[in-house]
Each structure stands twice: as structure tokens, then as C-alpha cells.
Short mmCIF file of C-alpha atoms and ligand atoms in Angstrom, two decimals:
data_model
loop_
_atom_site.label_atom_id
_atom_site.label_comp_id
_atom_site.label_asym_id
_atom_site.label_seq_id
_atom_site.Cartn_x
_atom_site.Cartn_y
_atom_site.Cartn_z
CA MET A 213 -30.92 39.41 -13.39
CA ASN A 214 -31.97 36.01 -12.09
CA LYS A 215 -35.50 36.53 -13.36
CA SER A 216 -34.15 37.37 -16.78
CA ASP A 217 -31.82 34.34 -16.74
CA SER A 218 -34.74 32.10 -15.74
CA GLU A 219 -36.77 33.39 -18.69
CA ARG A 220 -33.89 32.46 -20.99
CA ILE A 221 -33.37 29.06 -19.42
CA ALA A 222 -37.09 28.37 -19.98
CA GLY A 223 -36.60 29.49 -23.60
CA ASP A 224 -33.75 27.02 -24.10
CA TYR A 225 -35.94 24.23 -22.72
CA GLN A 226 -38.84 25.14 -24.98
CA ALA A 227 -36.54 25.17 -27.98
CA ARG A 228 -35.66 21.57 -27.11
CA GLY A 229 -39.32 20.60 -27.09
CA TYR A 230 -40.05 20.80 -23.34
CA LYS A 231 -43.28 22.21 -21.93
CA GLU A 232 -43.62 24.07 -18.65
CA ALA A 233 -45.09 21.98 -15.83
CA HIS A 234 -47.98 23.43 -13.81
CA SER A 235 -46.06 22.74 -10.62
CA TRP A 236 -42.63 21.38 -9.75
CA LYS A 237 -44.45 18.31 -8.41
CA GLU A 238 -45.38 17.35 -11.98
CA ALA A 239 -42.02 18.11 -13.54
CA HIS A 240 -39.57 15.67 -15.08
CA GLU A 241 -36.74 18.18 -14.82
CA ILE A 242 -36.41 20.98 -12.30
CA VAL A 243 -33.89 23.78 -12.82
CA VAL A 244 -33.16 25.70 -9.63
CA ASN A 245 -31.73 29.12 -10.44
CA THR A 246 -29.93 30.17 -7.28
CA CYS A 247 -28.73 33.42 -5.75
CA ALA A 248 -25.63 33.55 -3.55
CA VAL A 249 -25.66 37.19 -2.59
CA ARG A 250 -26.51 36.36 1.02
CA GLN A 251 -26.52 33.24 3.16
CA SER A 252 -30.30 33.46 3.54
CA ALA A 253 -30.71 33.08 -0.24
CA GLU A 254 -28.57 29.93 -0.19
CA ASP A 255 -30.56 28.60 2.76
CA ARG A 256 -33.79 29.05 0.82
CA ALA A 257 -32.41 27.08 -2.14
CA ASN A 258 -31.30 24.37 0.25
CA GLY A 259 -34.75 24.23 1.89
CA PHE A 260 -36.48 23.99 -1.49
CA LEU A 261 -34.23 21.16 -2.68
CA LEU A 262 -34.83 19.22 0.53
CA ASN A 263 -38.57 19.65 0.06
CA VAL A 264 -38.39 18.35 -3.48
CA LYS A 265 -36.32 15.35 -2.44
CA THR A 266 -38.64 14.48 0.44
CA TYR A 267 -41.73 14.82 -1.73
CA PHE A 268 -40.54 12.43 -4.44
CA SER A 269 -39.06 9.84 -2.07
CA GLU A 270 -41.97 9.78 0.41
CA LEU A 271 -44.50 9.32 -2.36
CA LYS A 272 -42.18 6.85 -4.07
CA LEU A 273 -42.53 8.79 -7.32
CA PRO A 274 -39.91 8.66 -10.06
CA HIS A 275 -37.27 11.16 -9.10
CA ALA A 276 -37.33 14.41 -11.13
CA LYS A 277 -33.96 15.37 -12.56
CA LEU A 278 -32.59 18.22 -10.45
CA ILE A 279 -30.36 20.78 -12.13
CA LEU A 280 -28.72 23.58 -10.20
CA THR A 281 -27.64 26.84 -11.81
CA GLY A 282 -27.14 30.49 -10.83
CA CYS A 283 -24.63 32.18 -8.59
CA MET A 284 -24.29 29.26 -6.16
CA THR A 285 -22.41 27.33 -8.82
CA HIS A 286 -19.33 29.40 -7.89
CA HIS A 287 -18.81 26.96 -4.99
CA GLY A 288 -17.46 24.54 -7.57
CA ASP A 289 -18.89 21.20 -8.64
CA ARG A 290 -17.34 19.13 -5.83
CA LYS A 291 -18.67 21.32 -3.04
CA ILE A 292 -22.11 21.62 -4.65
CA TYR A 293 -22.44 17.83 -4.91
CA GLU A 294 -21.35 17.60 -1.27
CA MET A 295 -23.82 20.29 -0.17
CA PHE A 296 -26.67 18.93 -2.28
CA PRO A 297 -26.25 15.20 -2.87
CA MET A 298 -29.69 15.17 -4.50
CA ILE A 299 -28.49 17.31 -7.46
CA ASP A 300 -28.14 15.47 -10.77
CA GLU A 301 -26.46 18.15 -12.82
CA ILE A 302 -24.86 21.59 -12.56
CA LEU A 303 -25.45 24.15 -15.28
CA PRO A 304 -22.83 26.96 -15.16
CA ILE A 305 -24.76 30.23 -15.30
CA GLY A 306 -22.28 31.61 -17.85
CA GLU A 307 -23.73 29.14 -20.35
CA VAL A 308 -27.10 30.91 -20.35
CA GLY A 309 -26.72 32.81 -23.60
CA PHE A 310 -27.85 36.40 -24.24
CA ASN A 311 -29.59 35.20 -27.34
CA SER A 312 -31.66 32.41 -25.91
CA GLN A 313 -35.29 33.15 -26.61
CA ALA A 314 -36.77 34.42 -23.34
CA VAL A 315 -40.13 32.98 -22.25
CA ARG A 316 -41.83 36.00 -20.72
CA ARG A 317 -44.98 36.04 -18.64
CA ASP A 318 -45.34 39.80 -18.72
CA THR A 319 -46.71 41.15 -21.98
CA TYR A 320 -46.03 44.85 -21.39
CA HIS A 321 -42.60 45.03 -19.72
CA ALA A 322 -39.47 43.03 -20.61
CA TRP A 323 -36.08 42.48 -18.99
CA VAL A 324 -33.27 42.89 -21.51
CA PRO A 325 -29.74 41.90 -20.43
CA ILE A 326 -27.06 44.15 -21.90
CA SER A 327 -24.04 42.78 -20.08
CA THR A 328 -23.05 39.98 -17.81
CA GLY A 329 -20.44 39.55 -15.10
CA CYS A 330 -18.65 42.32 -13.25
CA ASN A 331 -15.12 43.73 -12.99
CA SER A 332 -15.69 45.83 -9.90
CA PHE A 333 -14.67 43.34 -7.22
CA CYS A 334 -16.44 44.95 -4.28
CA THR A 335 -14.92 42.96 -1.46
CA PHE A 336 -18.26 41.56 -0.20
CA CYS A 337 -19.59 40.43 -3.54
CA ILE A 338 -19.52 37.03 -5.18
CA VAL A 339 -20.67 38.16 -8.62
CA PRO A 340 -17.23 38.62 -10.28
CA TYR A 341 -16.44 35.03 -9.26
CA SER A 342 -19.82 33.45 -9.96
CA ARG A 343 -20.62 35.27 -13.19
CA GLY A 344 -17.11 36.07 -14.32
CA ARG A 345 -15.67 39.21 -15.86
CA GLU A 346 -17.91 41.80 -17.42
CA LYS A 347 -18.94 41.17 -21.00
CA SER A 348 -21.04 43.62 -22.99
CA ARG A 349 -23.65 42.31 -25.33
CA PRO A 350 -23.23 43.80 -28.83
CA MET A 351 -25.38 46.83 -29.67
CA HIS A 352 -26.98 45.21 -32.75
CA GLU A 353 -28.19 42.22 -30.69
CA ILE A 354 -29.77 44.45 -28.04
CA ILE A 355 -31.41 46.68 -30.63
CA SER A 356 -32.85 43.78 -32.58
CA GLU A 357 -34.26 42.20 -29.40
CA VAL A 358 -35.90 45.48 -28.36
CA LYS A 359 -37.31 46.02 -31.88
CA LYS A 360 -38.81 42.55 -31.78
CA LEU A 361 -40.28 43.25 -28.34
CA ALA A 362 -41.82 46.48 -29.62
CA ARG A 363 -43.38 44.60 -32.56
CA GLU A 364 -44.84 42.08 -30.12
CA GLY A 365 -46.50 44.88 -28.15
CA TYR A 366 -44.03 45.44 -25.29
CA ARG A 367 -43.91 49.07 -24.24
CA GLU A 368 -41.39 49.06 -21.38
CA VAL A 369 -37.90 47.60 -21.15
CA THR A 370 -35.45 47.34 -18.28
CA LEU A 371 -31.83 47.10 -19.39
CA LEU A 372 -29.94 44.80 -17.07
CA GLY A 373 -26.29 44.63 -16.13
CA MET A 374 -24.25 44.50 -12.95
CA ASN A 375 -23.01 47.95 -13.90
CA VAL A 376 -24.86 49.33 -16.90
CA ASN A 377 -22.75 52.52 -16.99
CA SER A 378 -19.69 50.65 -18.18
CA TRP A 379 -21.53 48.93 -21.02
CA GLY A 380 -19.37 48.94 -24.16
CA LEU A 381 -16.45 50.75 -22.55
CA GLU A 382 -13.00 49.72 -23.55
CA LYS A 383 -11.23 47.96 -20.75
CA VAL A 384 -7.85 48.98 -19.45
CA GLY A 385 -5.49 46.07 -19.94
CA ILE A 386 -3.40 44.79 -17.05
CA GLY A 387 -0.27 46.07 -18.84
CA PHE A 388 -1.79 49.53 -19.08
CA ARG A 389 -2.70 49.51 -15.38
CA LYS A 390 0.82 48.55 -14.47
CA LEU A 391 2.17 51.28 -16.75
CA LEU A 392 -0.02 53.82 -14.97
CA MET A 393 1.36 52.72 -11.64
CA ASP A 394 4.96 52.58 -12.84
CA LYS A 395 4.81 55.89 -14.70
CA ASP A 396 3.53 57.85 -11.77
CA LYS A 397 5.16 56.40 -8.72
CA LYS A 398 2.57 58.16 -6.59
CA PHE A 399 0.08 55.51 -7.69
CA LYS A 400 0.07 52.32 -5.73
CA ARG A 401 -2.20 49.38 -6.42
CA GLU A 402 -4.44 50.31 -3.50
CA ASP A 403 -4.80 53.85 -4.87
CA LEU A 404 -6.29 52.40 -8.00
CA PRO A 405 -9.30 50.43 -6.84
CA SER A 406 -10.02 47.76 -9.39
CA ASN A 407 -13.40 49.23 -10.16
CA GLN A 408 -12.03 52.62 -11.15
CA SER A 409 -9.10 51.32 -13.10
CA GLN A 410 -10.81 48.77 -15.30
CA TYR A 411 -11.92 51.13 -18.04
CA LEU A 412 -10.51 53.88 -20.17
CA ARG A 413 -12.42 57.11 -19.74
CA PRO A 414 -15.10 57.31 -22.42
CA ASN A 415 -13.91 59.26 -25.38
CA GLY A 416 -16.93 61.51 -26.04
CA THR A 417 -20.43 60.19 -25.44
CA PRO A 418 -20.35 57.05 -23.23
CA PRO A 419 -21.52 53.97 -25.18
CA PHE A 420 -24.36 53.34 -22.69
CA VAL A 421 -25.82 56.77 -23.48
CA LYS A 422 -25.61 55.98 -27.21
CA LEU A 423 -27.40 52.70 -26.55
CA ILE A 424 -30.23 54.40 -24.68
CA ARG A 425 -30.63 56.95 -27.47
CA ARG A 426 -30.94 54.16 -30.06
CA ILE A 427 -33.51 52.32 -27.92
CA ALA A 428 -35.51 55.48 -27.31
CA LYS A 429 -35.92 55.86 -31.09
CA ILE A 430 -37.57 52.45 -31.44
CA LYS A 431 -41.25 52.96 -32.26
CA GLY A 432 -43.52 51.55 -29.58
CA ILE A 433 -41.04 51.69 -26.68
CA GLU A 434 -42.42 54.17 -24.18
CA LYS A 435 -40.37 53.60 -21.04
CA ILE A 436 -36.72 52.65 -20.51
CA ARG A 437 -35.31 51.62 -17.15
CA PHE A 438 -31.86 50.38 -16.24
CA LEU A 439 -30.38 48.45 -13.37
CA THR A 440 -27.87 48.84 -11.79
CA SER A 441 -25.68 51.90 -11.92
CA ASN A 442 -22.47 52.24 -9.99
CA PRO A 443 -22.05 55.70 -8.49
CA TRP A 444 -18.38 55.88 -9.47
CA ASP A 445 -18.99 56.03 -13.20
CA PHE A 446 -22.44 57.59 -13.50
CA HIS A 447 -21.33 59.92 -16.28
CA ASP A 448 -22.52 63.53 -16.64
CA GLU A 449 -23.66 62.67 -20.16
CA LEU A 450 -26.03 60.08 -18.70
CA ILE A 451 -27.51 62.67 -16.34
CA ALA A 452 -28.00 65.04 -19.29
CA GLU A 453 -29.64 62.25 -21.29
CA ILE A 454 -32.08 61.44 -18.48
CA ALA A 455 -32.94 65.12 -18.24
CA ARG A 456 -33.72 65.51 -21.95
CA ASN A 457 -35.16 62.08 -22.73
CA ASN A 458 -38.56 61.61 -21.14
CA LYS A 459 -38.72 57.94 -22.12
CA ILE A 460 -36.15 57.25 -19.38
CA ASP A 461 -37.82 56.38 -16.11
CA ARG A 462 -37.40 58.89 -13.30
CA TYR A 463 -36.53 56.23 -10.74
CA ILE A 464 -32.78 55.67 -10.52
CA HIS A 465 -31.28 52.94 -8.39
CA LEU A 466 -27.98 54.08 -6.97
CA PRO A 467 -26.47 51.79 -4.34
CA ILE A 468 -24.41 53.56 -1.69
CA GLN A 469 -23.75 50.51 0.56
CA SER A 470 -22.38 52.65 3.43
CA GLY A 471 -22.24 56.28 4.53
CA SER A 472 -18.75 55.87 5.99
CA ASN A 473 -15.70 56.48 3.81
CA LYS A 474 -13.71 54.05 5.89
CA ILE A 475 -16.20 51.26 5.17
CA LEU A 476 -16.55 52.23 1.50
CA LYS A 477 -12.79 51.83 1.18
CA LEU A 478 -12.86 48.45 2.90
CA MET A 479 -15.63 47.48 0.48
CA ASN A 480 -13.51 48.67 -2.49
CA ARG A 481 -16.44 50.66 -3.82
CA GLY A 482 -14.29 53.22 -5.62
CA TYR A 483 -16.16 56.36 -4.47
CA THR A 484 -16.52 58.38 -1.30
CA LYS A 485 -19.61 59.56 0.53
CA GLU A 486 -18.91 63.05 -0.85
CA ASP A 487 -18.76 61.69 -4.44
CA TYR A 488 -22.16 60.08 -3.89
CA ILE A 489 -23.76 63.22 -2.43
CA ASN A 490 -22.31 65.28 -5.25
CA LEU A 491 -23.74 62.87 -7.84
CA VAL A 492 -27.21 62.95 -6.28
CA GLN A 493 -27.12 66.75 -6.16
CA LYS A 494 -26.17 66.90 -9.84
CA LEU A 495 -28.94 64.45 -10.72
CA ARG A 496 -31.57 66.38 -8.76
CA LYS A 497 -30.48 69.67 -10.25
CA LYS A 498 -30.77 68.43 -13.84
CA VAL A 499 -33.71 66.06 -13.26
CA PRO A 500 -35.90 67.69 -10.59
CA ASP A 501 -38.50 64.90 -10.58
CA VAL A 502 -35.95 62.10 -10.12
CA ALA A 503 -36.57 59.51 -7.37
CA ILE A 504 -33.55 57.69 -6.01
CA GLY A 505 -33.33 54.31 -4.33
CA THR A 506 -30.35 52.60 -2.83
CA ASP A 507 -28.76 49.47 -1.35
CA ILE A 508 -27.09 49.49 2.06
CA ILE A 509 -25.17 46.80 3.92
CA VAL A 510 -25.17 46.98 7.71
CA GLY A 511 -22.66 45.24 9.95
CA PHE A 512 -19.84 45.12 7.41
CA PRO A 513 -16.61 44.07 9.21
CA GLY A 514 -15.16 47.05 11.06
CA GLU A 515 -18.38 49.09 10.99
CA THR A 516 -18.35 50.90 14.31
CA GLU A 517 -21.29 52.78 15.80
CA THR A 518 -19.71 55.99 14.47
CA ASP A 519 -19.53 54.53 10.94
CA PHE A 520 -23.12 53.36 11.20
CA GLN A 521 -24.26 56.78 12.40
CA GLU A 522 -22.75 58.28 9.24
CA THR A 523 -25.09 56.03 7.23
CA VAL A 524 -28.00 56.99 9.52
CA SER A 525 -27.24 60.63 8.93
CA LEU A 526 -27.40 60.09 5.15
CA ALA A 527 -30.62 58.11 5.57
CA ASN A 528 -32.09 61.19 7.25
CA THR A 529 -30.95 63.63 4.61
CA MET A 530 -30.68 61.91 1.21
CA GLY A 531 -34.40 61.52 0.61
CA TRP A 532 -34.08 57.96 -0.74
CA LYS A 533 -37.44 56.61 -1.83
CA ILE A 534 -36.50 53.05 -0.97
CA ALA A 535 -33.51 51.21 0.45
CA PHE A 536 -32.72 47.52 0.16
CA VAL A 537 -30.94 47.07 3.46
CA ALA A 538 -28.94 43.87 3.95
CA ARG A 539 -27.23 42.46 7.00
CA TYR A 540 -23.65 41.63 6.02
CA SER A 541 -23.04 37.92 5.63
CA PRO A 542 -19.59 36.69 4.58
CA ARG A 543 -19.66 34.89 1.25
CA PRO A 544 -17.02 32.19 0.86
CA GLY A 545 -14.71 33.07 -2.02
CA THR A 546 -14.97 36.84 -1.66
CA ALA A 547 -12.15 39.14 -0.52
CA SER A 548 -14.00 40.23 2.61
CA PHE A 549 -14.53 36.59 3.60
CA ARG A 550 -10.80 35.96 3.27
CA ILE A 551 -9.46 39.20 4.74
CA TYR A 552 -11.89 40.58 7.34
CA HIS A 553 -13.32 39.18 10.52
CA ASP A 554 -17.12 39.13 10.66
CA GLY A 555 -17.15 40.37 14.25
CA ILE A 556 -20.56 42.05 14.49
CA SER A 557 -23.31 39.96 16.04
CA LEU A 558 -26.53 39.17 14.20
CA LYS A 559 -28.44 40.95 16.97
CA GLU A 560 -26.49 44.13 16.34
CA LYS A 561 -26.89 43.79 12.58
CA ASP A 562 -30.66 43.42 13.16
CA ARG A 563 -30.68 46.56 15.29
CA ARG A 564 -28.91 48.55 12.57
CA TRP A 565 -31.15 47.05 9.89
CA ASN A 566 -34.30 48.08 11.78
CA ILE A 567 -33.10 51.64 12.28
CA LEU A 568 -32.45 52.19 8.57
CA ASP A 569 -35.60 50.38 7.50
CA GLU A 570 -37.62 52.58 9.84
CA ILE A 571 -36.03 55.83 8.65
CA ILE A 572 -36.16 55.10 4.92
CA ASN A 573 -38.76 52.47 4.07
CA LYS A 574 -41.40 52.68 6.80
CA LYS A 575 -41.47 56.47 6.70
CA ASN A 576 -41.93 56.42 2.93
CA LEU A 577 -44.69 53.83 3.25
CA ASN A 578 -46.61 56.21 5.48
CA ILE A 579 -46.40 59.05 2.99
CA ARG A 580 -47.15 56.96 -0.11
CA PRO A 581 -50.61 57.75 -1.45
CA LYS A 582 -53.20 55.04 -0.92
CA ILE A 583 -54.18 53.25 -4.12
CA VAL A 584 -57.92 53.57 -4.69
CA LYS A 585 -59.32 50.68 -6.71
S1 SF4 B 528 -20.47 46.36 -8.68
FE1 SF4 B 528 -19.73 45.38 -6.80
S2 SF4 B 528 -21.64 44.75 -5.78
FE2 SF4 B 528 -22.19 45.14 -7.90
S3 SF4 B 528 -22.00 43.15 -8.92
FE3 SF4 B 528 -20.04 44.18 -9.18
S4 SF4 B 528 -18.75 43.47 -7.49
FE4 SF4 B 528 -20.90 42.99 -6.98
#
């Protein structure tokens, strides 16, 4: 998503008559598009900005204008200026429009954003705060961008959204949610995780499936990928569409985050381990050549050795092709930062990280065929 945003930021600059500098050392303006998903990402941005500042002041060169954008802007202007006194301007990431002309380096594959923001409120995640509530890009805009890409010679597109499955779905209003809870007194707020209660069930074919069908009909487009799908609303119709539409890539990214139901609940993920296994089984049955990758967080607050072993057991049995394993780091502003105690040491998080990396990623590396040039 950040790569796609950067392409659009570059497009906005070009439209205003700017040219890309060969290196940041030659630039008059530097836009730093940040990620706040983990502390290490913020540290990298910090390190880069310090480098830039030192370079210009030590060489006594005119100071390049430094503009910060991306997910770190959620800290708020005051804190950002405190953290990075060298920053000249903050560009809220929400202002990067869908329709800015992207400046792409790749000539074969293109990132195409279809939605922005997220309504899921997983307790560890900053996205709903940094990028705001989910907003679907209109179908006609997406289609015309993909048609243009096809005319320019692009053959592959990746549709981007924090949760592509809910693209175009009608949202459940707060009043309706309350009505649901009031009507059936068995429902309490905690029984209705925000991520499952934000949308009305699709009436017929889910809009995302309709979107994929329209894109698949565009002449010239040979491969369609999408990122990312939430397991809780990966509709059966989408599985059927993948099975019958061979333009859809056979790699599906399906984050599980944890193999323990207790931790999934604390994360407010809106599905159980059993739901996830069931979904993967359905996918594999209908799409036998599907490859599945995942995201996992280790060391989430409250994750005991027993909880972790439940994830290990899935790592041994799910057949994931790849896993992006992250050590939990509390993000200021998120629910887990406010509510839970980050009581697991970094050493222990490292241990858990290594175990999963070994089981899923290293093992797969060994069995991947060697590329002969
Ligand atoms: S689905 Fe959860 S993890 Fe993904 S962007 Fe939304 S809140 Fe974050």
C-alpha cells in the first residue's frame, strides 16, 4: 500500500512540474512515506531523517524541504514535530487521492488501490487510526484505471485494500448495530466484534467478486492479484470465482495472526482458529493448486507457551508457503497499547519468531526449486 501511495505522491509532484532527483542528496524536497506498523519501521524512518539532516548541515548545503507522510502521521502534528524537529511539513496520508496519476517504474505489473482505511479495529493495529475508516473507490474509477493500464501494456494488476473482501459492501450503521444488540438481548457489544458487525451480509454476489469479473474481462490483463483478505469475510463466492477464473493468481495471502482462539479474541480478529482451518480446507478443495501465505504475530500480550504451541502446531500442518512473522510491538494509540501489558521479553519474542520462521520459511526455502539462469 505504501509503494502504491508513493507512486501517487510522485505523480502529484510531477503534475506540479517537479522532476525526480537521482538521489535524495540532490533533492530540493524529500517526501518520507512512513510505516507505523512496528516500532522498527518508525526507527528506520527516524534514522533516515537524521542522516538527511546531518548530510545537509555538515556539508553546509541548502536544507532540502522535508515532508513526512504515511502512517506515522497518526501521532498528530505536535508529537511529530517534537519527534522530528527537522521536518518542515506534514502531509496527511488521507490526502493522497485515488486518482492521482501514479508514476510507475514497473512496466508489466501495476498496484491498483481499490479501497483505503479499515473498519476492522484489530487491537494491535494502527491503520484504522492512521488511515481512517474504510472507503471503497468507485467501480468505474478502478475499471478505467485498469483499462488504461492494459492499453499501456501492463499485463498484471494487484488490487490493494486493507480488506479487499469488503470492497463496496454496505456498512451497518451504528443505529443498526445497536438495534441488533437491543433486539436480541443475547448479543452484547463484545459478542459483536467490530470487524464482523461493520457490514451487511452481501445480498447475492459480493461486490468484490463482481469487480474481479469486470477486470478479468479487460483485454490485455492476464493476471489479477489482491491483497489483503481477511479470513472472516472471505466469501464462498470468491472461492468459486478463483476456482473458475484462471486469471486470478493462485497465491492467496490469508493472515491468521495467531493459532490460539484466546489470542485471536484479544486481537479482535473476528474469527476462530477453526474458522480459518475450515476456510483453507474449502479453498484447497475448490482450488487444488492454491498456495497460501500468512501473517503471524508472536509475543502478543497474554500469549502463553501453550498459546504459542497452538500456532506452532498450525505452522506444522497448514502448509503455508510463506509467513510474515512479526514480534509484537505496542503501537501508541491502539487498543492493545491502552489495554494490555506488553509483558513478554524481546528475547522470548525472538525465540518464538525463530521457531516459526524455521518451520515455515526456512523449510520452504529448502524445497523451492533452484532458479537456473
Ligand atoms: S484488518 Fe486489522 S490488521 Fe488489517 S488493517 Fe484492518 S485493523 Fe489492521
